[in-house]
Coordinates of N, CA and C in Angstrom, one line a residue:
M792 N -155.2 -44.6 8.7 CA -155.0 -44.0 10.0 C -156.3 -44.4 10.6
L793 N -157.3 -45.3 10.4 CA -158.4 -45.8 11.1 C -158.0 -46.8 11.3
E794 N -157.3 -47.1 10.8 CA -156.4 -49.0 11.0 C -155.7 -48.9 12.7
I795 N -155.0 -48.0 12.5 CA -154.8 -47.7 13.9 C -155.3 -47.6 15.0
L796 N -156.0 -47.0 14.8 CA -157.8 -47.3 15.9 C -157.9 -48.8 16.6
K797 N -158.2 -49.1 14.8 CA -158.8 -50.6 15.1 C -157.4 -51.8 15.1
E798 N -156.4 -51.4 14.9 CA -155.6 -51.8 15.2 C -155.0 -52.6 16.7
K799 N -155.5 -51.1 17.5 CA -156.0 -51.2 19.2 C -156.8 -52.6 19.4
D800 N -157.5 -51.9 18.7 CA -159.1 -52.7 19.6 C -159.2 -53.5 18.4
K801 N -158.7 -54.3 17.9 CA -159.5 -55.9 17.5 C -159.9 -56.4 17.0
E802 N -160.2 -56.4 17.9 CA -162.0 -57.8 17.9 C -162.8 -56.8 18.7
K803 N -162.7 -55.6 18.5 CA -164.2 -54.6 19.1 C -164.6 -54.1 17.5
I804 N -166.0 -53.5 17.6 CA -166.2 -53.0 16.3 C -166.1 -51.2 16.8
V805 N -165.2 -50.8 16.2 CA -164.6 -49.0 16.0 C -165.8 -48.4 15.4
F806 N -166.3 -47.9 16.3 CA -167.1 -46.0 16.1 C -166.3 -45.1 16.3
V807 N -166.4 -44.2 15.5 CA -165.9 -42.6 15.4 C -166.9 -41.7 15.5
K808 N -167.3 -40.7 16.5 CA -167.9 -39.7 16.3 C -167.5 -38.6 14.9
L809 N -168.9 -37.9 14.1 CA -168.4 -37.2 13.0 C -169.6 -36.2 13.0
G810 N -169.8 -35.4 13.0 CA -170.9 -34.7 13.0 C -171.9 -35.2 14.0
P811 N -173.5 -35.1 13.5 CA -174.5 -35.9 14.4 C -174.2 -37.2 13.8
F812 N -173.0 -38.0 13.5 CA -173.2 -39.6 13.3 C -172.1 -40.6 14.0
Y813 N -172.3 -41.7 14.4 CA -171.3 -42.3 14.7 C -171.0 -43.2 13.7
V814 N -169.7 -43.5 13.0 CA -169.3 -44.0 11.6 C -168.6 -45.0 11.9
A815 N -168.6 -46.8 11.3 CA -167.9 -47.5 11.2 C -167.8 -47.8 9.9
T816 N -166.3 -48.1 9.5 CA -165.7 -48.6 8.4 C -165.4 -50.0 7.7
G817 N -165.0 -50.4 6.6 CA -164.8 -51.6 6.6 C -165.4 -53.2 6.8
K818 N -164.3 -53.9 7.5 CA -165.6 -55.1 7.5 C -166.4 -54.7 9.0
D819 N -166.3 -54.1 10.0 CA -166.8 -53.4 11.0 C -168.4 -52.8 10.3
A820 N -168.4 -52.2 8.9 CA -169.8 -51.3 8.3 C -170.6 -52.8 8.2
V821 N -169.3 -53.7 7.2 CA -170.6 -55.2 6.6 C -170.6 -55.7 7.6
F822 N -170.3 -55.9 8.7 CA -170.7 -56.6 9.6 C -172.1 -55.7 10.4
L823 N -172.1 -54.8 10.8 CA -173.4 -53.8 10.9 C -174.2 -53.8 10.3
N824 N -173.9 -54.3 9.0 CA -175.0 -54.3 8.0 C -176.0 -55.5 7.8
K825 N -175.1 -56.4 8.0 CA -175.7 -57.9 8.3 C -176.4 -58.4 9.6
Q826 N -175.7 -57.6 10.6 CA -175.9 -58.2 11.8 C -177.4 -57.2 12.1
L827 N -177.7 -55.7 11.8 CA -178.3 -54.9 12.6 C -178.7 -54.1 11.3
G828 N -178.6 -54.7 10.0 CA -179.2 -53.9 9.4 C -179.1 -53.0 8.9
L829 N -178.1 -52.0 9.2 CA -178.2 -50.6 8.8 C -177.6 -50.7 7.4
K830 N -178.0 -49.2 6.8 CA -177.2 -49.2 5.3 C -175.6 -49.2 5.4
C831 N -175.3 -49.9 4.2 CA -174.0 -49.9 4.5 C -174.0 -49.3 2.8
I832 N -172.5 -48.4 2.8 CA -172.3 -47.9 1.4 C -170.9 -47.8 1.3
C833 N -170.7 -49.0 0.2 CA -169.1 -49.5 -0.1 C -168.9 -49.3 -1.5
F834 N -167.8 -48.4 -1.2 CA -167.4 -47.6 -2.4 C -166.6 -48.4 -3.2
K835 N -165.9 -50.1 -2.9 CA -165.4 -51.3 -3.8 C -165.1 -52.2 -2.6
K836 N -165.0 -53.5 -2.7 CA -165.1 -54.1 -2.1 C -164.5 -53.8 -1.2
E837 N -164.9 -53.9 0.5 CA -164.4 -54.0 1.9 C -164.4 -52.7 2.2
V838 N -164.6 -51.6 1.1 CA -163.9 -50.4 1.4 C -165.7 -49.5 1.5
C839 N -166.1 -50.1 3.0 CA -167.7 -49.9 3.1 C -167.6 -48.5 4.5
K840 N -169.4 -48.0 4.4 CA -168.9 -47.6 5.8 C -170.5 -47.2 6.0
I841 N -170.9 -47.1 7.2 CA -171.9 -46.9 7.8 C -171.8 -45.6 8.7
G842 N -173.5 -45.3 8.9 CA -173.6 -44.3 9.7 C -174.4 -44.4 10.6
I843 N -174.5 -44.2 11.5 CA -175.7 -44.2 12.8 C -175.7 -42.6 13.3
P844 N -176.6 -41.7 12.9 CA -177.5 -40.9 13.8 C -177.3 -41.0 15.6
E845 N -176.5 -40.0 15.9 CA -176.2 -40.3 17.3 C -177.7 -40.1 18.1
T846 N -178.6 -39.8 17.9 CA -179.9 -40.2 18.4 C -180.2 -41.1 18.4
R847 N -179.8 -42.2 18.0 CA -180.0 -43.5 17.5 C -179.3 -44.4 18.5
I848 N -177.9 -44.0 18.0 CA -176.7 -44.8 19.2 C -176.9 -46.0 19.9
E849 N -177.5 -45.4 21.1 CA -177.8 -46.3 22.1 C -178.2 -47.6 22.0
Y850 N -179.4 -46.9 20.7 CA -180.4 -48.0 20.5 C -179.7 -49.7 19.8
Y851 N -178.5 -48.9 19.2 CA -177.9 -50.0 17.9 C -177.0 -50.5 19.5
L852 N -176.1 -50.0 20.0 CA -175.3 -50.3 20.8 C -175.9 -51.4 21.9
E853 N -177.4 -51.2 21.8 CA -178.0 -51.8 23.0 C -178.3 -53.2 22.4
K854 N -178.4 -53.6 21.0 CA -178.2 -54.3 20.4 C -177.0 -55.5 20.1
L855 N -175.6 -54.1 20.2 CA -174.7 -54.8 19.8 C -174.4 -55.7 20.9
A856 N -174.8 -54.9 22.6 CA -174.5 -55.7 23.6 C -175.0 -57.3 23.7
R857 N -176.0 -56.5 23.1 CA -177.5 -58.5 23.4 C -177.0 -58.8 22.7
L858 N -175.7 -59.1 21.6 CA -175.3 -60.1 20.8 C -174.0 -60.4 21.1
D859 N -173.5 -59.9 22.3 CA -172.1 -60.3 22.7 C -171.6 -59.7 22.1
V860 N -171.7 -58.6 21.3 CA -170.3 -58.0 20.5 C -169.7 -56.7 21.1
A861 N -168.2 -57.1 21.2 CA -167.5 -55.5 21.9 C -167.6 -54.5 20.7
Y862 N -167.3 -53.8 21.8 CA -167.2 -52.3 20.6 C -166.9 -51.0 21.2
I863 N -166.2 -50.1 20.7 CA -165.6 -49.1 21.4 C -165.6 -48.0 20.6
V864 N -166.5 -46.6 21.1 CA -167.0 -45.6 20.7 C -165.7 -44.5 20.9
Y865 N -165.3 -43.9 19.6 CA -164.4 -42.9 19.8 C -165.6 -41.6 19.6
C866 N -165.1 -40.4 20.8 CA -166.1 -39.5 20.8 C -165.2 -38.5 20.6
N867 N -165.4 -37.6 19.6 CA -164.6 -36.2 19.5 C -163.2 -36.3 20.3
E868 N -162.2 -37.1 19.8 CA -160.8 -36.9 20.4 C -160.6 -35.8 19.6
Y869 N -161.0 -35.3 18.2 CA -160.2 -34.1 18.2 C -160.8 -32.8 18.7
K870 N -162.0 -33.0 18.9 CA -162.2 -31.3 20.1 C -161.6 -31.3 21.1
V871 N -161.5 -32.8 21.9 CA -161.0 -32.8 23.8 C -159.9 -32.1 23.3
S872 N -159.2 -33.2 22.3 CA -157.6 -32.6 22.4 C -157.4 -31.1 22.0
M873 N -158.2 -30.5 21.4 CA -158.7 -29.5 21.3 C -158.4 -28.4 22.7
Y874 N -159.6 -29.3 23.5 CA -159.6 -28.5 24.5 C -158.6 -28.5 26.0
E875 N -158.0 -29.6 25.3 CA -157.1 -30.0 26.4 C -155.2 -28.8 25.8
M876 N -155.4 -29.0 24.6 CA -154.0 -28.2 24.6 C -154.9 -26.3 24.6
L877 N -155.9 -25.9 24.9 CA -156.4 -24.6 25.1 C -156.1 -24.0 26.6
E878 N -156.5 -25.6 27.5 CA -155.9 -25.3 28.6 C -154.7 -25.3 29.1
N879 N -154.1 -26.4 28.7 CA -152.4 -26.2 28.8 C -152.4 -24.8 28.5
T880 N -152.4 -23.9 27.0 CA -152.1 -23.4 26.8 C -152.3 -22.1 28.0
L881 N -153.9 -22.1 28.5 CA -153.8 -21.1 29.4 C -153.0 -21.3 31.1
Y882 N -152.2 -22.3 30.7 CA -151.4 -22.2 32.3 C -150.0 -21.9 32.0
I883 N -150.2 -22.0 30.4 CA -148.2 -20.9 30.6 C -148.6 -19.7 31.9
P884 N -149.1 -19.1 31.1 CA -148.6 -17.3 32.4 C -148.7 -17.9 33.4
K885 N -149.2 -18.8 33.8 CA -149.5 -18.9 35.3 C -148.7 -20.3 36.4
V886 N -147.7 -20.2 35.4 CA -146.5 -21.6 36.1 C -145.7 -20.7 36.3
K887 N -144.8 -21.5 37.4 CA -143.8 -21.0 37.4 C -141.9 -21.6 36.5
E888 N -141.4 -20.8 36.3 CA -140.5 -20.8 34.6 C -140.2 -22.6 34.6
K889 N -139.7 -23.4 35.5 CA -139.1 -25.1 35.5 C -140.4 -25.3 35.1
N890 N -141.7 -25.1 35.4 CA -143.3 -26.1 35.3 C -143.7 -25.8 33.4
K891 N -142.8 -24.4 32.8 CA -143.3 -24.2 31.6 C -143.7 -25.6 30.7
M892 N -142.0 -26.0 30.6 CA -141.7 -27.0 29.6 C -142.6 -28.0 29.3
N893 N -143.2 -28.2 30.8 CA -143.9 -29.4 31.0 C -145.4 -29.3 30.7
Y894 N -145.7 -28.0 30.4 CA -147.3 -27.5 29.5 C -146.9 -27.7 27.7
L895 N -145.9 -27.1 27.9 CA -145.2 -27.4 26.5 C -145.2 -28.4 25.8
N896 N -144.5 -29.5 26.5 CA -144.8 -30.6 25.5 C -145.8 -31.3 26.1
K897 N -146.9 -31.0 26.8 CA -148.2 -31.7 26.5 C -149.0 -30.8 25.5
I898 N -148.9 -29.6 25.1 CA -149.1 -28.8 24.1 C -149.0 -29.3 22.6
D899 N -147.7 -30.0 22.8 CA -146.9 -30.1 21.4 C -147.8 -31.8 21.4
V900 N -147.5 -32.8 21.9 CA -148.5 -34.3 22.0 C -149.9 -34.1 21.5
S901 N -150.9 -32.7 22.3 CA -152.2 -32.9 21.7 C -152.2 -32.4 20.1
L902 N -151.2 -31.2 19.4 CA -151.2 -30.8 18.3 C -151.1 -32.4 17.6
N903 N -149.9 -33.2 18.1 CA -149.7 -34.5 17.1 C -150.7 -35.1 17.2
C904 N -151.0 -35.3 18.1 CA -152.6 -36.5 18.0 C -153.7 -35.2 17.1
Q905 N -153.9 -34.2 17.1 CA -154.9 -33.6 15.9 C -154.2 -33.5 15.1
R906 N -153.2 -33.7 14.4 CA -152.7 -34.3 12.9 C -153.3 -35.5 12.3
I907 N -153.0 -36.3 13.4 CA -153.2 -37.6 13.2 C -155.3 -37.7 13.3
Y908 N -155.7 -37.2 14.0 CA -156.7 -37.6 13.7 C -156.9 -36.8 12.4
L909 N -156.6 -35.8 12.5 CA -157.3 -34.7 11.1 C -156.7 -36.2 9.7
R910 N -155.8 -36.7 9.8 CA -155.7 -37.6 8.7 C -156.2 -39.0 8.5
I911 N -156.8 -39.0 9.8 CA -158.4 -39.8 9.8 C -159.5 -39.8 8.7
M912 N -160.0 -38.5 9.2 CA -161.0 -37.9 8.5 C -161.1 -37.3 7.3
L913 N -160.1 -37.7 7.0 CA -159.5 -36.8 5.5 C -159.5 -38.5 4.8
K914 N -158.5 -40.0 5.0 CA -158.4 -40.7 5.2 C -160.2 -41.2 4.4
N915 N -161.1 -41.4 5.9 CA -162.1 -42.1 5.5 C -163.4 -41.1 5.0
K916 N -162.5 -39.8 4.4 CA -163.5 -39.3 4.1 C -164.2 -38.3 4.7
W917 N -164.2 -38.4 5.8 CA -164.6 -38.0 7.2 C -165.1 -35.6 6.9
I918 N -164.3 -35.5 6.1 CA -164.1 -34.1 5.7 C -163.4 -34.6 4.8
D919 N -163.6 -32.9 3.7 CA -162.8 -32.9 2.4 C -161.6 -32.4 2.1
E920 N -160.6 -32.3 1.7 CA -159.6 -31.6 1.2 C -159.4 -30.5 1.5
K921 N -160.1 -29.5 1.3 CA -160.1 -28.1 1.4 C -160.3 -28.1 2.8
K922 N -160.9 -28.7 4.2 CA -161.3 -28.8 5.2 C -160.2 -28.9 6.3
F923 N -159.4 -30.2 5.1 CA -157.9 -30.9 6.0 C -156.8 -29.8 5.8
Q924 N -156.5 -29.4 4.6 CA -155.8 -28.1 4.6 C -155.8 -27.1 5.2
I925 N -157.1 -26.7 5.2 CA -157.4 -25.3 6.3 C -157.1 -25.6 8.1
A926 N -157.4 -26.9 8.2 CA -157.3 -26.9 9.7 C -155.6 -27.5 9.6
I927 N -154.5 -28.5 8.9 CA -153.7 -29.2 9.1 C -152.9 -27.6 8.6
S928 N -152.9 -26.5 8.3 CA -152.3 -25.0 7.9 C -152.1 -24.3 9.3
K929 N -153.0 -24.6 9.8 CA -153.1 -23.8 10.9 C -152.6 -24.8 12.4
I930 N -152.1 -25.9 12.1 CA -151.9 -26.5 12.8 C -150.7 -26.7 13.4
T931 N -149.5 -26.5 12.0 CA -148.7 -26.2 11.2 C -148.1 -25.0 11.9
E932 N -148.7 -24.0 11.9 CA -148.4 -22.4 12.3 C -148.6 -22.8 14.0
I933 N -149.6 -23.3 14.2 CA -149.3 -23.1 15.9 C -147.8 -23.9 16.2
G934 N -147.7 -25.1 15.4 CA -146.4 -25.8 15.8 C -145.5 -25.3 15.6
K935 N -145.0 -24.5 14.7 CA -144.2 -23.3 14.6 C -143.8 -22.9 15.8
I936 N -145.1 -21.9 16.3 CA -144.6 -21.1 17.4 C -144.3 -21.4 18.6
L937 N -145.2 -22.7 18.2 CA -144.5 -23.8 19.9 C -143.5 -23.9 20.0
G938 N -142.9 -24.8 19.0 CA -141.0 -24.8 18.2 C -140.8 -23.8 18.7
G939 N -140.9 -22.7 18.7 CA -140.0 -22.0 19.1 C -139.8 -21.9 20.6
L940 N -141.4 -21.6 21.2 CA -141.8 -21.2 22.8 C -140.6 -22.9 23.5
I941 N -140.7 -23.8 23.1 CA -139.5 -24.9 23.1 C -138.3 -24.9 23.6
K942 N -137.8 -24.1 22.1 CA -136.4 -24.0 22.1 C -136.4 -23.1 23.3
Y943 N -136.6 -22.0 23.1 CA -136.7 -20.7 24.7 C -137.0 -21.2 25.3
Y944 N -137.5 -21.8 25.7 CA -137.9 -22.6 27.2 C -136.1 -23.5 27.7
A945 N -136.3 -24.1 26.1 CA -135.1 -25.5 27.1 C -134.1 -24.8 26.8
K946 N -133.6 -23.6 26.5 CA -132.5 -22.9 26.5 C -132.3 -22.6 27.8
N947 N -133.4 -21.8 28.2 CA -133.4 -21.2 29.7 C -133.2 -21.7 31.1
D948 N -133.7 -22.9 30.9 CA -133.9 -24.2 31.4 C -132.7 -24.8 32.2
K949 N -131.3 -24.9 30.9 CA -130.6 -25.2 30.9 C -129.3 -24.2 31.9
K950 N -129.8 -22.9 31.9 CA -129.1 -21.6 32.4 C -129.0 -22.0 34.4

C-alpha cells in the first residue's frame, strides 16, 4: 500500500510518521543511507527501511533541501482520519435530516482510508498482525453500524 503513496509522488522521497519516527522504505531508504549516512535495515534486496527520530527530522529535511531532493512527509494520516470521522459523527445529531447522508458518506470515506492506512502499516511491518486484527475488526464493526445508518437514511431520503 505504501506503493500507492509512492506512485502518487514518484519523484519524491516519501516519509511516513510512525510513532516517534519518520520512516522511508525501499529505494528511498537506500538513497537516504547513501546520501545522508542514515542507518538502513534491509530484509532482502531493496526491501529496506530507515527511521529518523521526530526530534531530528527537520535536520535531515534541511539536508535534503540543500541537495535539491524533493520529499513529502505523511504525518499521522490515520490519526487525522480518526479525528475527522469523530467530528463528522458529532455533527449527525445536529444537522437536518436532508444533510445527514452527507456526513455519513464522509464517515464512510474516512473508514475506507483507515483500512488502507492499516494495510500500509501492516505491509511495512509498522504494526504487528495482532494490532492490525484488533484495529480492522473494530473498523469493520463501525462499518456495519454505518452501513445500517446509510440504508436507513437513504430509504427515508426517498420519501
